[in-house]
Coordinates of C-alpha atoms in Angstrom, one line a residue:
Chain F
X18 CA 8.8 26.8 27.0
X19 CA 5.4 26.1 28.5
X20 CA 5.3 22.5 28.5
X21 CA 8.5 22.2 30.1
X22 CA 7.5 20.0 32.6
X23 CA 6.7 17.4 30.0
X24 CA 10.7 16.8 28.8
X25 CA 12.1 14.1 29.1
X26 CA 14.6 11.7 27.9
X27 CA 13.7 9.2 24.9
X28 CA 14.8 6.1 27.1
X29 CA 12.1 6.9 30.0
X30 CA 9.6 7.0 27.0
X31 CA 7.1 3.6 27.5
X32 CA 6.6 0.8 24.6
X33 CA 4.2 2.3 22.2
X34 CA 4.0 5.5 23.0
X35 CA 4.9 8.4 20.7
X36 CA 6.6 11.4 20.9
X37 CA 8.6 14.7 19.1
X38 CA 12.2 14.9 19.3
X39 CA 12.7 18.2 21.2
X40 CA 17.0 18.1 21.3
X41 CA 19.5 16.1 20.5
X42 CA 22.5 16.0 23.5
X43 CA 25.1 13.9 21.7
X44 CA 27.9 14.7 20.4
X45 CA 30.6 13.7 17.4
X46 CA 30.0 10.8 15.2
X47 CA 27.1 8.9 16.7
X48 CA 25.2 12.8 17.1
X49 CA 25.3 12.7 12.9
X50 CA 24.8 9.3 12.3
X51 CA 21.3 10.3 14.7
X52 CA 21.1 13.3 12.4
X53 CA 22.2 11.7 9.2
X54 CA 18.6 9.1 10.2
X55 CA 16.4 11.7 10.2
X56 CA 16.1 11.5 14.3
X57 CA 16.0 15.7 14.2
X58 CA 14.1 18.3 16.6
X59 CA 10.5 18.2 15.4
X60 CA 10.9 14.8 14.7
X61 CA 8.2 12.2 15.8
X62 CA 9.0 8.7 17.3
X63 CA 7.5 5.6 18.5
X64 CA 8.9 3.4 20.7
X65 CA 8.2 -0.3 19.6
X66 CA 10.2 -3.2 21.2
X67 CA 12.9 -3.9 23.3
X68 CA 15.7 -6.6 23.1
X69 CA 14.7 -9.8 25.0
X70 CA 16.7 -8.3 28.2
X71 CA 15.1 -5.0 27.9
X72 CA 18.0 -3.6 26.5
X73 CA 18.5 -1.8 23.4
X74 CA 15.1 -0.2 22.1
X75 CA 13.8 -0.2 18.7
X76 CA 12.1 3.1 17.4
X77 CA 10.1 3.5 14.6
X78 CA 11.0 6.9 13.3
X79 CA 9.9 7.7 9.1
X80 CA 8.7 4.4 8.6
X81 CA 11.8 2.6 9.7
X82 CA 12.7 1.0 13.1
X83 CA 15.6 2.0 14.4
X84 CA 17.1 0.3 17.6
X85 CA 19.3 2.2 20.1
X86 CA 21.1 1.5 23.9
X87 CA 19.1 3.1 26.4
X88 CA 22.8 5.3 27.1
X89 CA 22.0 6.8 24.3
X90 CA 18.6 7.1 23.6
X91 CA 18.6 9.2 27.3
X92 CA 20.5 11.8 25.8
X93 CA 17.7 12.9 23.1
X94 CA 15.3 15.1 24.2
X95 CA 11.7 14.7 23.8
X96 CA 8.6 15.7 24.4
X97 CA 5.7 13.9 24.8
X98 CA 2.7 14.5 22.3
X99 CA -0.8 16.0 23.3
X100 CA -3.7 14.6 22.8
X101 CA -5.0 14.8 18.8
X102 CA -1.6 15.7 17.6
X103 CA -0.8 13.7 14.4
X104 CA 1.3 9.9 14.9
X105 CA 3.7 8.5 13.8
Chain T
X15 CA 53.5 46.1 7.2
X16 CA 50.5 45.8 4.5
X17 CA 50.4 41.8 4.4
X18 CA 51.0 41.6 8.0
X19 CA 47.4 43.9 9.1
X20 CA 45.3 41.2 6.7
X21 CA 46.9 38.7 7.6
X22 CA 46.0 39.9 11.2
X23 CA 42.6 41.1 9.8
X24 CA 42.5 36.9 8.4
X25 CA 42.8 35.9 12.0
X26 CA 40.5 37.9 14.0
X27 CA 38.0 37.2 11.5
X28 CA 39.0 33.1 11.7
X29 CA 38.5 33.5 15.5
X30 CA 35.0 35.0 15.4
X31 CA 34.4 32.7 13.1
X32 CA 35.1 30.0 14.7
X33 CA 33.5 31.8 17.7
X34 CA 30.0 32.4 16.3
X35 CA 30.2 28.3 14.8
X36 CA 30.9 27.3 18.6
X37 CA 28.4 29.2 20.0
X38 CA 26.0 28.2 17.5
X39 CA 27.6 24.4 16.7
X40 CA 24.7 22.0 17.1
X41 CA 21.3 24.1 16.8
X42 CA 22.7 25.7 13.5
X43 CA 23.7 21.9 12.3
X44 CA 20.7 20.7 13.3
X45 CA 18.5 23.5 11.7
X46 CA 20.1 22.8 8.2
X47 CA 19.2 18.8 8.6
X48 CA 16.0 19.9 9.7
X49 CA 15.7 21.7 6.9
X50 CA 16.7 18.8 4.5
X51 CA 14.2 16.6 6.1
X52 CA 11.1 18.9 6.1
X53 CA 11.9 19.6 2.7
X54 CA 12.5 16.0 1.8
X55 CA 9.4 15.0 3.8
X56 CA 6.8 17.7 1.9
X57 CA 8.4 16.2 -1.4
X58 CA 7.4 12.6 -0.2
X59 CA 3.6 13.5 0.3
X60 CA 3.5 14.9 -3.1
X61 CA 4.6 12.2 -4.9
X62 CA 4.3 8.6 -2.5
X63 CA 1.4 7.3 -1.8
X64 CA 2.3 4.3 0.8
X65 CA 0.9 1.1 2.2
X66 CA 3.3 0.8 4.8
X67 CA 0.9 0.3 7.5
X68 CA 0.6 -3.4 6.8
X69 CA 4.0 -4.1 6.2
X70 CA 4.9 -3.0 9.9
X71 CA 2.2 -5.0 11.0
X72 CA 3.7 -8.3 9.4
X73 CA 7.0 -6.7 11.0
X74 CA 5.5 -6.9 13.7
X75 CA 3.9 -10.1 14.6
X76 CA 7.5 -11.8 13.2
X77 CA 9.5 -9.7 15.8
X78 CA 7.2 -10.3 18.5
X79 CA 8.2 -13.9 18.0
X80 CA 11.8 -13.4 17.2
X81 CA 12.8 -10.6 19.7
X82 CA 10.5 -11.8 22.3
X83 CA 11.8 -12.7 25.4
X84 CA 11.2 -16.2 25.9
X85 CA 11.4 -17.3 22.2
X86 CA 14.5 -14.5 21.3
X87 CA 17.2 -17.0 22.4
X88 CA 15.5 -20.6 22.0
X89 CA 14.7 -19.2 18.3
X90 CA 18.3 -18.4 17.7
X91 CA 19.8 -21.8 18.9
X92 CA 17.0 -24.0 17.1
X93 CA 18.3 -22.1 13.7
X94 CA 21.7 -22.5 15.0
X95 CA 21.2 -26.1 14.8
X96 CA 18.6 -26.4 12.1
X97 CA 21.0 -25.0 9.7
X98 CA 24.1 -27.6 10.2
X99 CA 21.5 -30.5 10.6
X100 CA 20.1 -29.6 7.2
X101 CA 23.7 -29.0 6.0
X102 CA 24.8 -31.9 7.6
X103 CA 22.2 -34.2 6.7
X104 CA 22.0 -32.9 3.1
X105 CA 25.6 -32.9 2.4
X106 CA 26.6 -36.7 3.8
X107 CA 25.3 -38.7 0.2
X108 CA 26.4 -36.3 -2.3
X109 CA 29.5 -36.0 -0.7
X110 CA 29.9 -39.8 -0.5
X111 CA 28.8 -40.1 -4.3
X112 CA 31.2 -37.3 -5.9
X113 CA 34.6 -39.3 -3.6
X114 CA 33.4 -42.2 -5.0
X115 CA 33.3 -41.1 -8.7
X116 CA 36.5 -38.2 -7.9
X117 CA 39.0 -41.8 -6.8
X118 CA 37.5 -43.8 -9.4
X119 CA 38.6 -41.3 -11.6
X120 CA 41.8 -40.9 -10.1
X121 CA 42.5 -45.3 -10.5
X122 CA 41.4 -45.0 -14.6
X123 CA 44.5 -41.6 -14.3
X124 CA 46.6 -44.0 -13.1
X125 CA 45.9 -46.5 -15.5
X126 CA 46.4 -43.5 -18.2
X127 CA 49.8 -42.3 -16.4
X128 CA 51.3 -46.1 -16.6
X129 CA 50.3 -46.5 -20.5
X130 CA 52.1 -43.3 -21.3
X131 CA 54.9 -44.6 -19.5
X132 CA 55.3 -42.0 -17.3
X133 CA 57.8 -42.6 -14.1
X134 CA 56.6 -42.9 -11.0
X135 CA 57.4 -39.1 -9.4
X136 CA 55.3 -37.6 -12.2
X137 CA 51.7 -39.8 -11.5
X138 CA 53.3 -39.5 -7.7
X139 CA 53.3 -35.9 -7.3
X140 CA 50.3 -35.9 -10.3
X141 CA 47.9 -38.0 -8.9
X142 CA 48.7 -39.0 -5.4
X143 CA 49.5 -35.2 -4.8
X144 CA 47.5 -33.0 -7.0
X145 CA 44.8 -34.9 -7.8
X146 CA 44.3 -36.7 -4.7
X147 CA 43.8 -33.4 -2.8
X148 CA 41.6 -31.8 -4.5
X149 CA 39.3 -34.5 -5.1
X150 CA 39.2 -34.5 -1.1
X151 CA 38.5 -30.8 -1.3
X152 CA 36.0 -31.0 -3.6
X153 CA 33.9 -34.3 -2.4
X154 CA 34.6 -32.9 1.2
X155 CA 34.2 -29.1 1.4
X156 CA 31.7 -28.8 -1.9
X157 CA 27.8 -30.1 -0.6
X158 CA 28.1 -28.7 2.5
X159 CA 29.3 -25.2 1.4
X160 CA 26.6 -25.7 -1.7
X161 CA 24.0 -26.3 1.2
X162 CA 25.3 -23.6 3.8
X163 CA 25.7 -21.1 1.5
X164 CA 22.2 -21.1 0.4
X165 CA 20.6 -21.3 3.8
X166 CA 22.5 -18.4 5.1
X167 CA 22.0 -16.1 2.3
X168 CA 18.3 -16.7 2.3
X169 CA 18.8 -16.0 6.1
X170 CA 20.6 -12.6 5.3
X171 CA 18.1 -11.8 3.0
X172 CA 15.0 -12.2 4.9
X173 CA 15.9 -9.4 7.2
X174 CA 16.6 -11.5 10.3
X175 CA 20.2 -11.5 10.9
X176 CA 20.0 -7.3 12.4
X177 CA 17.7 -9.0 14.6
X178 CA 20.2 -11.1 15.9
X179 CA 22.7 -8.4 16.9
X180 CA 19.8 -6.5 18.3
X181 CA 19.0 -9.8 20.5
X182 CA 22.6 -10.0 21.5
X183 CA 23.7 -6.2 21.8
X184 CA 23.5 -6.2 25.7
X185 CA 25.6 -9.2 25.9
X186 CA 28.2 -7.5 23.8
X187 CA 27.8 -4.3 25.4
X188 CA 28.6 -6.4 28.8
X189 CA 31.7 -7.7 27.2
X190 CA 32.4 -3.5 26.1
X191 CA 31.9 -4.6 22.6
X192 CA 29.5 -3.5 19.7
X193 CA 26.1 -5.5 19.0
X194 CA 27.6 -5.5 15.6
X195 CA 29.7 -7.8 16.2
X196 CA 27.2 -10.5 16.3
X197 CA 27.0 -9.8 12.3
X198 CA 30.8 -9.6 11.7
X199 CA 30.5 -13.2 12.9
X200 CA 27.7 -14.2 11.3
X201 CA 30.1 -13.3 7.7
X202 CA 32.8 -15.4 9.6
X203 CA 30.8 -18.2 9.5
X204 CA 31.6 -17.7 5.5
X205 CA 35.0 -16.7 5.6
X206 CA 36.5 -14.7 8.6
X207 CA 38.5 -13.0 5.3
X208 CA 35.3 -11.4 4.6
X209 CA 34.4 -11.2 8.3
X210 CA 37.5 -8.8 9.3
X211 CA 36.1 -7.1 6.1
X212 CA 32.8 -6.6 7.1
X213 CA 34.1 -5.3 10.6
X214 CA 34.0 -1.7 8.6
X215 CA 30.6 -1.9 9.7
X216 CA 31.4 -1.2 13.3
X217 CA 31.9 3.0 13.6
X218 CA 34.2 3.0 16.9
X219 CA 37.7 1.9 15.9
X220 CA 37.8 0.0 19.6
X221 CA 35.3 -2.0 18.9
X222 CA 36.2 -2.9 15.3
X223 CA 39.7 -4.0 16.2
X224 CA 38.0 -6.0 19.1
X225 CA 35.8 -7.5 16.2
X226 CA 38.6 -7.9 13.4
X227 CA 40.4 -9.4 16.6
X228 CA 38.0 -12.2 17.9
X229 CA 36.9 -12.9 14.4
X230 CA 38.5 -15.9 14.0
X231 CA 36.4 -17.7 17.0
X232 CA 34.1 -18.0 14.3
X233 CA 34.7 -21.5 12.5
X234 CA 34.9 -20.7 8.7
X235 CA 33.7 -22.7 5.6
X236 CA 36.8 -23.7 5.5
X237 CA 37.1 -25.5 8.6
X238 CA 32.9 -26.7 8.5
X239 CA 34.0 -29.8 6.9
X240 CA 37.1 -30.8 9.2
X241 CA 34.8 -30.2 12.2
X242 CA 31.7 -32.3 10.2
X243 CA 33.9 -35.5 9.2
X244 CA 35.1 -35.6 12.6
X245 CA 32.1 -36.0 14.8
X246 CA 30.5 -37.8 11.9
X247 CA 33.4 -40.3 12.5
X248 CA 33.7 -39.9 16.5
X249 CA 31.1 -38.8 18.0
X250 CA 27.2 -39.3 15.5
X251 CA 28.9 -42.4 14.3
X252 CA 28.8 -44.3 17.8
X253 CA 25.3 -43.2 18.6
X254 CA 24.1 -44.3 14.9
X255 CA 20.2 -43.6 14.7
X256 CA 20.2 -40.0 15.5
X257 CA 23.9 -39.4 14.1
X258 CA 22.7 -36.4 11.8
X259 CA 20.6 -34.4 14.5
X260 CA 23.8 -35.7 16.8
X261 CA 26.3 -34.0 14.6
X262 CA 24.0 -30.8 14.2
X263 CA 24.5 -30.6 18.0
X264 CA 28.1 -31.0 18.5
X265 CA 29.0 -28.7 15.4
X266 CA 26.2 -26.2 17.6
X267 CA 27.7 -27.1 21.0
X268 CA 31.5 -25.7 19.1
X269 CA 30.0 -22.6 17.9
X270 CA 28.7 -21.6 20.7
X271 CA 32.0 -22.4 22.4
X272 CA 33.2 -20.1 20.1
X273 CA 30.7 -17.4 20.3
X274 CA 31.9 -17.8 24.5
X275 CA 35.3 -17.6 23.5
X276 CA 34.5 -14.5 21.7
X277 CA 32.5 -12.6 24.5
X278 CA 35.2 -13.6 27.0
X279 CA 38.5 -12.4 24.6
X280 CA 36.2 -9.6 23.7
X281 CA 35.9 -8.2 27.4
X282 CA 39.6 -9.3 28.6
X283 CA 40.6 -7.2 25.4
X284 CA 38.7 -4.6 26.5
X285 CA 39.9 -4.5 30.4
X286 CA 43.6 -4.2 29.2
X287 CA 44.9 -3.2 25.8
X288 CA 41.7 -2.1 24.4
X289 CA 40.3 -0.2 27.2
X290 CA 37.6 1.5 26.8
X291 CA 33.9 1.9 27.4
X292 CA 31.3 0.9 25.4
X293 CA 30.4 3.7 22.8
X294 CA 26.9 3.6 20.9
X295 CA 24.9 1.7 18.6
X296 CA 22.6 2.6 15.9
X297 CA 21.3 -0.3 14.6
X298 CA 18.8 -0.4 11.7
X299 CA 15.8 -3.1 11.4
X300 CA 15.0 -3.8 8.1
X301 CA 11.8 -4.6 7.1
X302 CA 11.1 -8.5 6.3
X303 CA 11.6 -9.1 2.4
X304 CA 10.4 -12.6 0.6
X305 CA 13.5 -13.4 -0.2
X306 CA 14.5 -13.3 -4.2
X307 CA 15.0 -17.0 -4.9
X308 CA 17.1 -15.9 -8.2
X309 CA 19.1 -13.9 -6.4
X310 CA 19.9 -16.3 -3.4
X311 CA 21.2 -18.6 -5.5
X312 CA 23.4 -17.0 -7.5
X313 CA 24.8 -15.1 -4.7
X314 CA 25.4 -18.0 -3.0
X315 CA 26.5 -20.2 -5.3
X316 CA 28.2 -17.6 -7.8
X317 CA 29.5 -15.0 -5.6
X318 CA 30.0 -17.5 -2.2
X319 CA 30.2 -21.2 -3.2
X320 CA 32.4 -21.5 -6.4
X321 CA 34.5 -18.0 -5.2
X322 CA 35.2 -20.2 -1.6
X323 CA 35.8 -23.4 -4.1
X324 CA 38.1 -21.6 -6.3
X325 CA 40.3 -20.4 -3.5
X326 CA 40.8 -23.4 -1.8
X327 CA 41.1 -25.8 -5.0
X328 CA 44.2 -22.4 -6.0
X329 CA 45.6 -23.8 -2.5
X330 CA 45.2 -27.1 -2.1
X331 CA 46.9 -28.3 -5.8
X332 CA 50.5 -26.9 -5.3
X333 CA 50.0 -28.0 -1.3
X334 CA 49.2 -31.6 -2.8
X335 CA 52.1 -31.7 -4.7
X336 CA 54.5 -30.2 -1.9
X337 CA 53.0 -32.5 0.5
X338 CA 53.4 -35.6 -1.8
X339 CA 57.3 -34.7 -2.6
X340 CA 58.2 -33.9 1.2
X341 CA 56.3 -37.3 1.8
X342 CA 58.8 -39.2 -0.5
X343 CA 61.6 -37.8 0.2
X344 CA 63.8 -39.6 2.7
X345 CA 66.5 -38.3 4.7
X346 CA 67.9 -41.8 6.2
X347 CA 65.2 -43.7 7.6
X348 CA 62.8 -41.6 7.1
X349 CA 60.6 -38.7 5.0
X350 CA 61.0 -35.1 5.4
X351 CA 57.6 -34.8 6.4
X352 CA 58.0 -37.9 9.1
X353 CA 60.6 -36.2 10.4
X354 CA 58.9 -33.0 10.7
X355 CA 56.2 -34.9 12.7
X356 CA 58.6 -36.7 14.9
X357 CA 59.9 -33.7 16.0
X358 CA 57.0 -32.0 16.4
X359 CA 55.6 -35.2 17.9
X360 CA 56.1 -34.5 22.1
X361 CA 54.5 -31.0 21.7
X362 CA 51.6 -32.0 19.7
X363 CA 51.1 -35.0 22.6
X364 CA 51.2 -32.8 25.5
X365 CA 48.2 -31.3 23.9
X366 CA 46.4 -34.6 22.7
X367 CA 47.3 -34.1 19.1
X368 CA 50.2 -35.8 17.7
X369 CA 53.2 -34.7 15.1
X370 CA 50.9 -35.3 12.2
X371 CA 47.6 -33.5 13.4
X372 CA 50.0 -30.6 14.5
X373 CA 51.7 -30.6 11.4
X374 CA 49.1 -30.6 9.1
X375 CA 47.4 -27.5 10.8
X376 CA 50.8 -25.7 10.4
X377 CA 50.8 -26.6 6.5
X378 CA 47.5 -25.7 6.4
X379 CA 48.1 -22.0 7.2
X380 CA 47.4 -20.9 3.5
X381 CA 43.8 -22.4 3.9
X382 CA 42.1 -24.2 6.5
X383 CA 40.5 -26.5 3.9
X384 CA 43.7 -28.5 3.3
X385 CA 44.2 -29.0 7.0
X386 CA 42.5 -33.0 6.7
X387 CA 43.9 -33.8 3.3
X388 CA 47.0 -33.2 4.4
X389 CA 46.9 -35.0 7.6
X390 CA 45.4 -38.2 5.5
X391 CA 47.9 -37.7 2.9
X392 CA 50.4 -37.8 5.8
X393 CA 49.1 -40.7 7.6
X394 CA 48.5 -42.9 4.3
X395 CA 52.2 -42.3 3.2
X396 CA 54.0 -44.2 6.3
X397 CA 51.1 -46.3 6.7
X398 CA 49.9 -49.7 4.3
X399 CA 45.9 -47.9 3.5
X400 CA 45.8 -46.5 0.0
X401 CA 42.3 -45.3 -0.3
X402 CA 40.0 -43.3 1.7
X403 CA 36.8 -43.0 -0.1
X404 CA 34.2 -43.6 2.7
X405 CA 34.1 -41.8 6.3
X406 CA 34.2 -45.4 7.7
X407 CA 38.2 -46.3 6.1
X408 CA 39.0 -42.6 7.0
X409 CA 37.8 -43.5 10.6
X410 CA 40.4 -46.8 9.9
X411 CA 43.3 -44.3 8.8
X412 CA 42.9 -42.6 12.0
X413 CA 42.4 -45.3 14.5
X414 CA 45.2 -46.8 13.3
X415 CA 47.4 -44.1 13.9
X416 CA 46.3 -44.2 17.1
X417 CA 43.2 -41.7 17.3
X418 CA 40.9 -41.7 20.3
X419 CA 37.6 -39.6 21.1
X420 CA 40.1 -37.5 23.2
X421 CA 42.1 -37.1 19.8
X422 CA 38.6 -36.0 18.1
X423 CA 37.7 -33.6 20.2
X424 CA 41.1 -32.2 20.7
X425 CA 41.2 -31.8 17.2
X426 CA 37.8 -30.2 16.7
X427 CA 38.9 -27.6 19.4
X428 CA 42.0 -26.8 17.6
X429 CA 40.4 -26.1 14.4
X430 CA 38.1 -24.3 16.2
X431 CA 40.9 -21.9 18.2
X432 CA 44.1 -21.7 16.5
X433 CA 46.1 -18.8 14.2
X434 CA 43.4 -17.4 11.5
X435 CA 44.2 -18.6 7.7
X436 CA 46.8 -16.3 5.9
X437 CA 44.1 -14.5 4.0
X438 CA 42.5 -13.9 7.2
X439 CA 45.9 -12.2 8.3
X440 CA 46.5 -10.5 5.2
X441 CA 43.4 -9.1 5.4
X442 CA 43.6 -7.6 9.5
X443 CA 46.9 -6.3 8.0
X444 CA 45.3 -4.1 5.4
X445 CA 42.0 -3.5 7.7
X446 CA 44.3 -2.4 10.9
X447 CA 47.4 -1.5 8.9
X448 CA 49.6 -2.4 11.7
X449 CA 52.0 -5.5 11.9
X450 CA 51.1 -5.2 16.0
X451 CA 47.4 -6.2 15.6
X452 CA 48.1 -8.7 12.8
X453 CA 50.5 -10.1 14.9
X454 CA 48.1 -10.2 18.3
X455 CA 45.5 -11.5 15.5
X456 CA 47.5 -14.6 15.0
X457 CA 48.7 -15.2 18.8
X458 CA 45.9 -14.9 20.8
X459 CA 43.6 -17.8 19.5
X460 CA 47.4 -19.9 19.1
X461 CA 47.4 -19.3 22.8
X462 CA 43.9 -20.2 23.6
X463 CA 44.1 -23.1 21.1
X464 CA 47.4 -24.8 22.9
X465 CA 46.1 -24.0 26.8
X466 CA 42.4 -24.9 25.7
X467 CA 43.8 -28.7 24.1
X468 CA 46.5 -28.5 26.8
X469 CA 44.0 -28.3 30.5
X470 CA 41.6 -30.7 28.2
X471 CA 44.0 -33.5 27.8
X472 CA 46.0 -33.3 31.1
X473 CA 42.7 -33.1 32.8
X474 CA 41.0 -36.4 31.2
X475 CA 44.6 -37.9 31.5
X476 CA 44.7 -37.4 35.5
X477 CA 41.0 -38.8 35.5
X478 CA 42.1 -41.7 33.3
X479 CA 39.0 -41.6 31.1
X480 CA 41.3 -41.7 27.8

């Protein structure tokens, strides 16, 4: 992978930014409920808000926002976009 | 010697199997829901065209507000207390105007009961049982439930109560509980029947039992009213001009006592025989609807109001007529039910209640709604008052037997932590399954009720302030 250097976790991903959803690292239920949301490799994702004490983090994946604990939001994978890719 | 080789061939073929789905587990899985979605996505630009953009934006600016963090919180409190103030405020004259017309009804029964000749048992356990109770219910728990019901339906239906668990997840996730919770709770504030119910919601079964556990912290509809005609009467009463922002606040100040007592029980739960850590959360944000005003209102008053009303009028009638026969019937000096007081009397003082107060709560297992027409019922039959249309002789009926503000407040916190309803326990029984948890469910906030009343009464009794 050439841009390998440009992984990283979905938590360390900064408010407003966007990026595609390289791997998923979960496992059992909460794995397909991320699934089962349409949170899949390839998948783009915008981080939005966070709670009033920073903690969990709403993402606004296919047009819905989607809020998740920074535990597990560091286990998907992403990758951040280039520039002129399409957003989200 | 044939069977056995495919039965062997079965096997090897099971193991790779299972060998090639290990090695492949989550990237195959995840290719096939890939799959689905990029289908499902080309489908959607064929045939949608969407506006969404503005939507989020609206989204947007409301959550900034809502979610923020200097308003998050406030926000939350202020429609904490803007709720029950409106309730409150909105329930006190058609709740004073349907007890007037319910007991003038029930003096022209009487009338109707004495020209059929009837004896005195039959109006007894009638009217002054019966009839007498569920007018209480009804003038009692009806406006504000008619009010509440209304309010937090249009709430749910906005799209802001997710946001709440999603302010409040990290609090939870301190006490090793799910964010969830916060909207299990929310459904208590209804009935914590349906609360334990909606605990379904929560995926890890830890943190559901935690949830179905603590539920009752939450005081129901049924126990509103009870908690409302008691700092009406106490504590908004003796500070008249602001008495209906007054009560919003103390009925506030007891939820979020409860909402502590939650957190606190949540965490110890989860130190000892729940341990665990806290798992995930996947929580969805809707997007902000207008709510349907149709819809509200029959939802709330259909499906919420009468269903609430129905229950607790099913209750309260036969309770009305066992009270009024245990009431009047004497064993030597006194009633059954005095005598049940007396002897619950000394346990009930060491925790600034008395026989009575005690007594009614434990008659009022079926439903928490017949806790104060019991208790009045109780009180008016050894005592000389015979009416109690208006919050100022019901404040008479309880000074006289002896009520102070230590009594009041005791009482609030007892409705507030004691054993869940029996349809509450009925229903962790078929949610958990297991008499253990049912059991827990009913003697943890006994527990906490008794040692909360208990170190609040011996403590303002060694400072001699009541």
């Amino acid at each position: 992978m050439k841009n390998a250097e440009r992984i990283n976790s979905l938590s360390d991903l900064s408010l407003g930014s966007a990026c595609q959803i390289v791997s998923l690292e979960l496992s059992g239920l909460l794995r397909r409920r991320i699934l089962d949301l349409g949170i899949v490799p390839g998948t783009l994702i915008r981080s939005i808000r966070r709670g009033p004490s920073g903690d969990p983090t709403a993402y606004l994946v296919r047009g819905t926002l989607i809020a998740l604990r920074s535990e597990d939001a560091s286990q998907i994978l992403v990758r951040k976009l280039s520039n002129g890719e399409e957003c989200v | 010697m044939c069977a056995m080789s495919s039965s062997r061939n079965l096997s090897e073929a099971y193991g790779q199997a299972e060998y090639v789905r290990k090695a492949y587990r989550n990237s195959f899985s995840d290719q096939i829901v890939a799959d689905i979605y990029g289908n499902a996505e080309q489908i959607t630009k064929h045939v949608l065209s969407s506006k969404g953009r503005h939507r989020i934006g609206f989204d947007q600016i409301i959550d900034n507000l809502v979610t923020s963090k200097w308003f998050g919180y406030p926000l939350m409190i202020l429609l904490l207390v803007g709720v029950f103030w409106i309730t409150i405020e909105g329930a006190n004259i058609p709740s004073g105007l349907l007890a007037s017309v319910l007991f003038a009804f029930q003096d022209q029964l009487t009338l109707g009961f004495q020209w059929l000749g009837a004896p005195d048992w039959v109006h007894g356990v009638l009217v002054l049982g019966v009839y007498r109770t569920l007018a209480w219910v009804v003038s009692v728990m009806l406006p504000p439930m008619a009010i509440f019901f209304p309010l937090f339906t249009l709430l749910e239906d906005s799209g802001y109560l997710p946001r709440i668990a999603f302010n409040l997840d990290h609090i939870f996730k301190k006490a090793k509980a799910c964010g969830k919770q916060s909207l299990t709770m929310c459904m208590g504030f209804g009935c914590n029947a349906a609360g334990v119910t909606s605990c379904r919601i929560i995926d890890s079964p830890r943190e559901r039992l935690i949830a179905i556990l603590t539920n009752n912290f939450v005081p129901c509809n049924g126990r509103f009213p009870t908690l409302i005609a008691i700092t009406s009467i106490f504590i908004g009463g003796a500070i008249a001009s602001y008495s209906g922002i007054i009560n919003a606040l103390v009925i506030s100040g007891m939820i979020l006592l409860g909402i502590a007592v939650t957190l606190t029980v949540s965490w110890l739960l989860s130190i000892t025989i729940l341990k665990g850590e806290p798992s995930s959360l996947v929580l969805e944000l809707p997007s902000y609807r207008r709510p349907k005003i149709g819809a509200v209102i029959y939802r709330s008053v259909i499906d919420r109001t009468l269903f609430v009303l129905r229950r607790a009028i099913i209750i309260a009638a036969p309770a009305g007529a066992v009270i009024w026969i245990l009431a009047n019937i004497y064993i030597g000096e006194l009633s059954i039910l005095s005598t049940v007081a007396h002897t619950l009397n000394p346990l009930g003082k060491l925790i600034g209640l008395d026989g009575f107060i005690l007594m009614a709560f434990i008659l009022g297992l079926p439903a928490n709604e017949i806790v104060m027409p019991i208790l009045i019922m109780s009180y008016l039959s050894t005592g000389s008052l015979q009416d109690f249309a208006s919050l100022e002789e019901l404040r008479n009926v309880l000074v006289s037997n002896g009520w102070t503000w230590l009594t009041a407040v005791n009482v609030m916190l007892f409705s507030l932590l004691h054993w869940p309803c029996a349809t509450t326990l009925l229903t962790t029984y078929k949610e958990t399954g297991s008499k253990k948890w049912t059991f827990l469910s009913f003697l943890i906030p006994t527990l906490i009720g008794f040692s909360a009343c208990f170190i609040l009464t011996q403590v303002v009794r060694m400072l001699g302030l009541a």
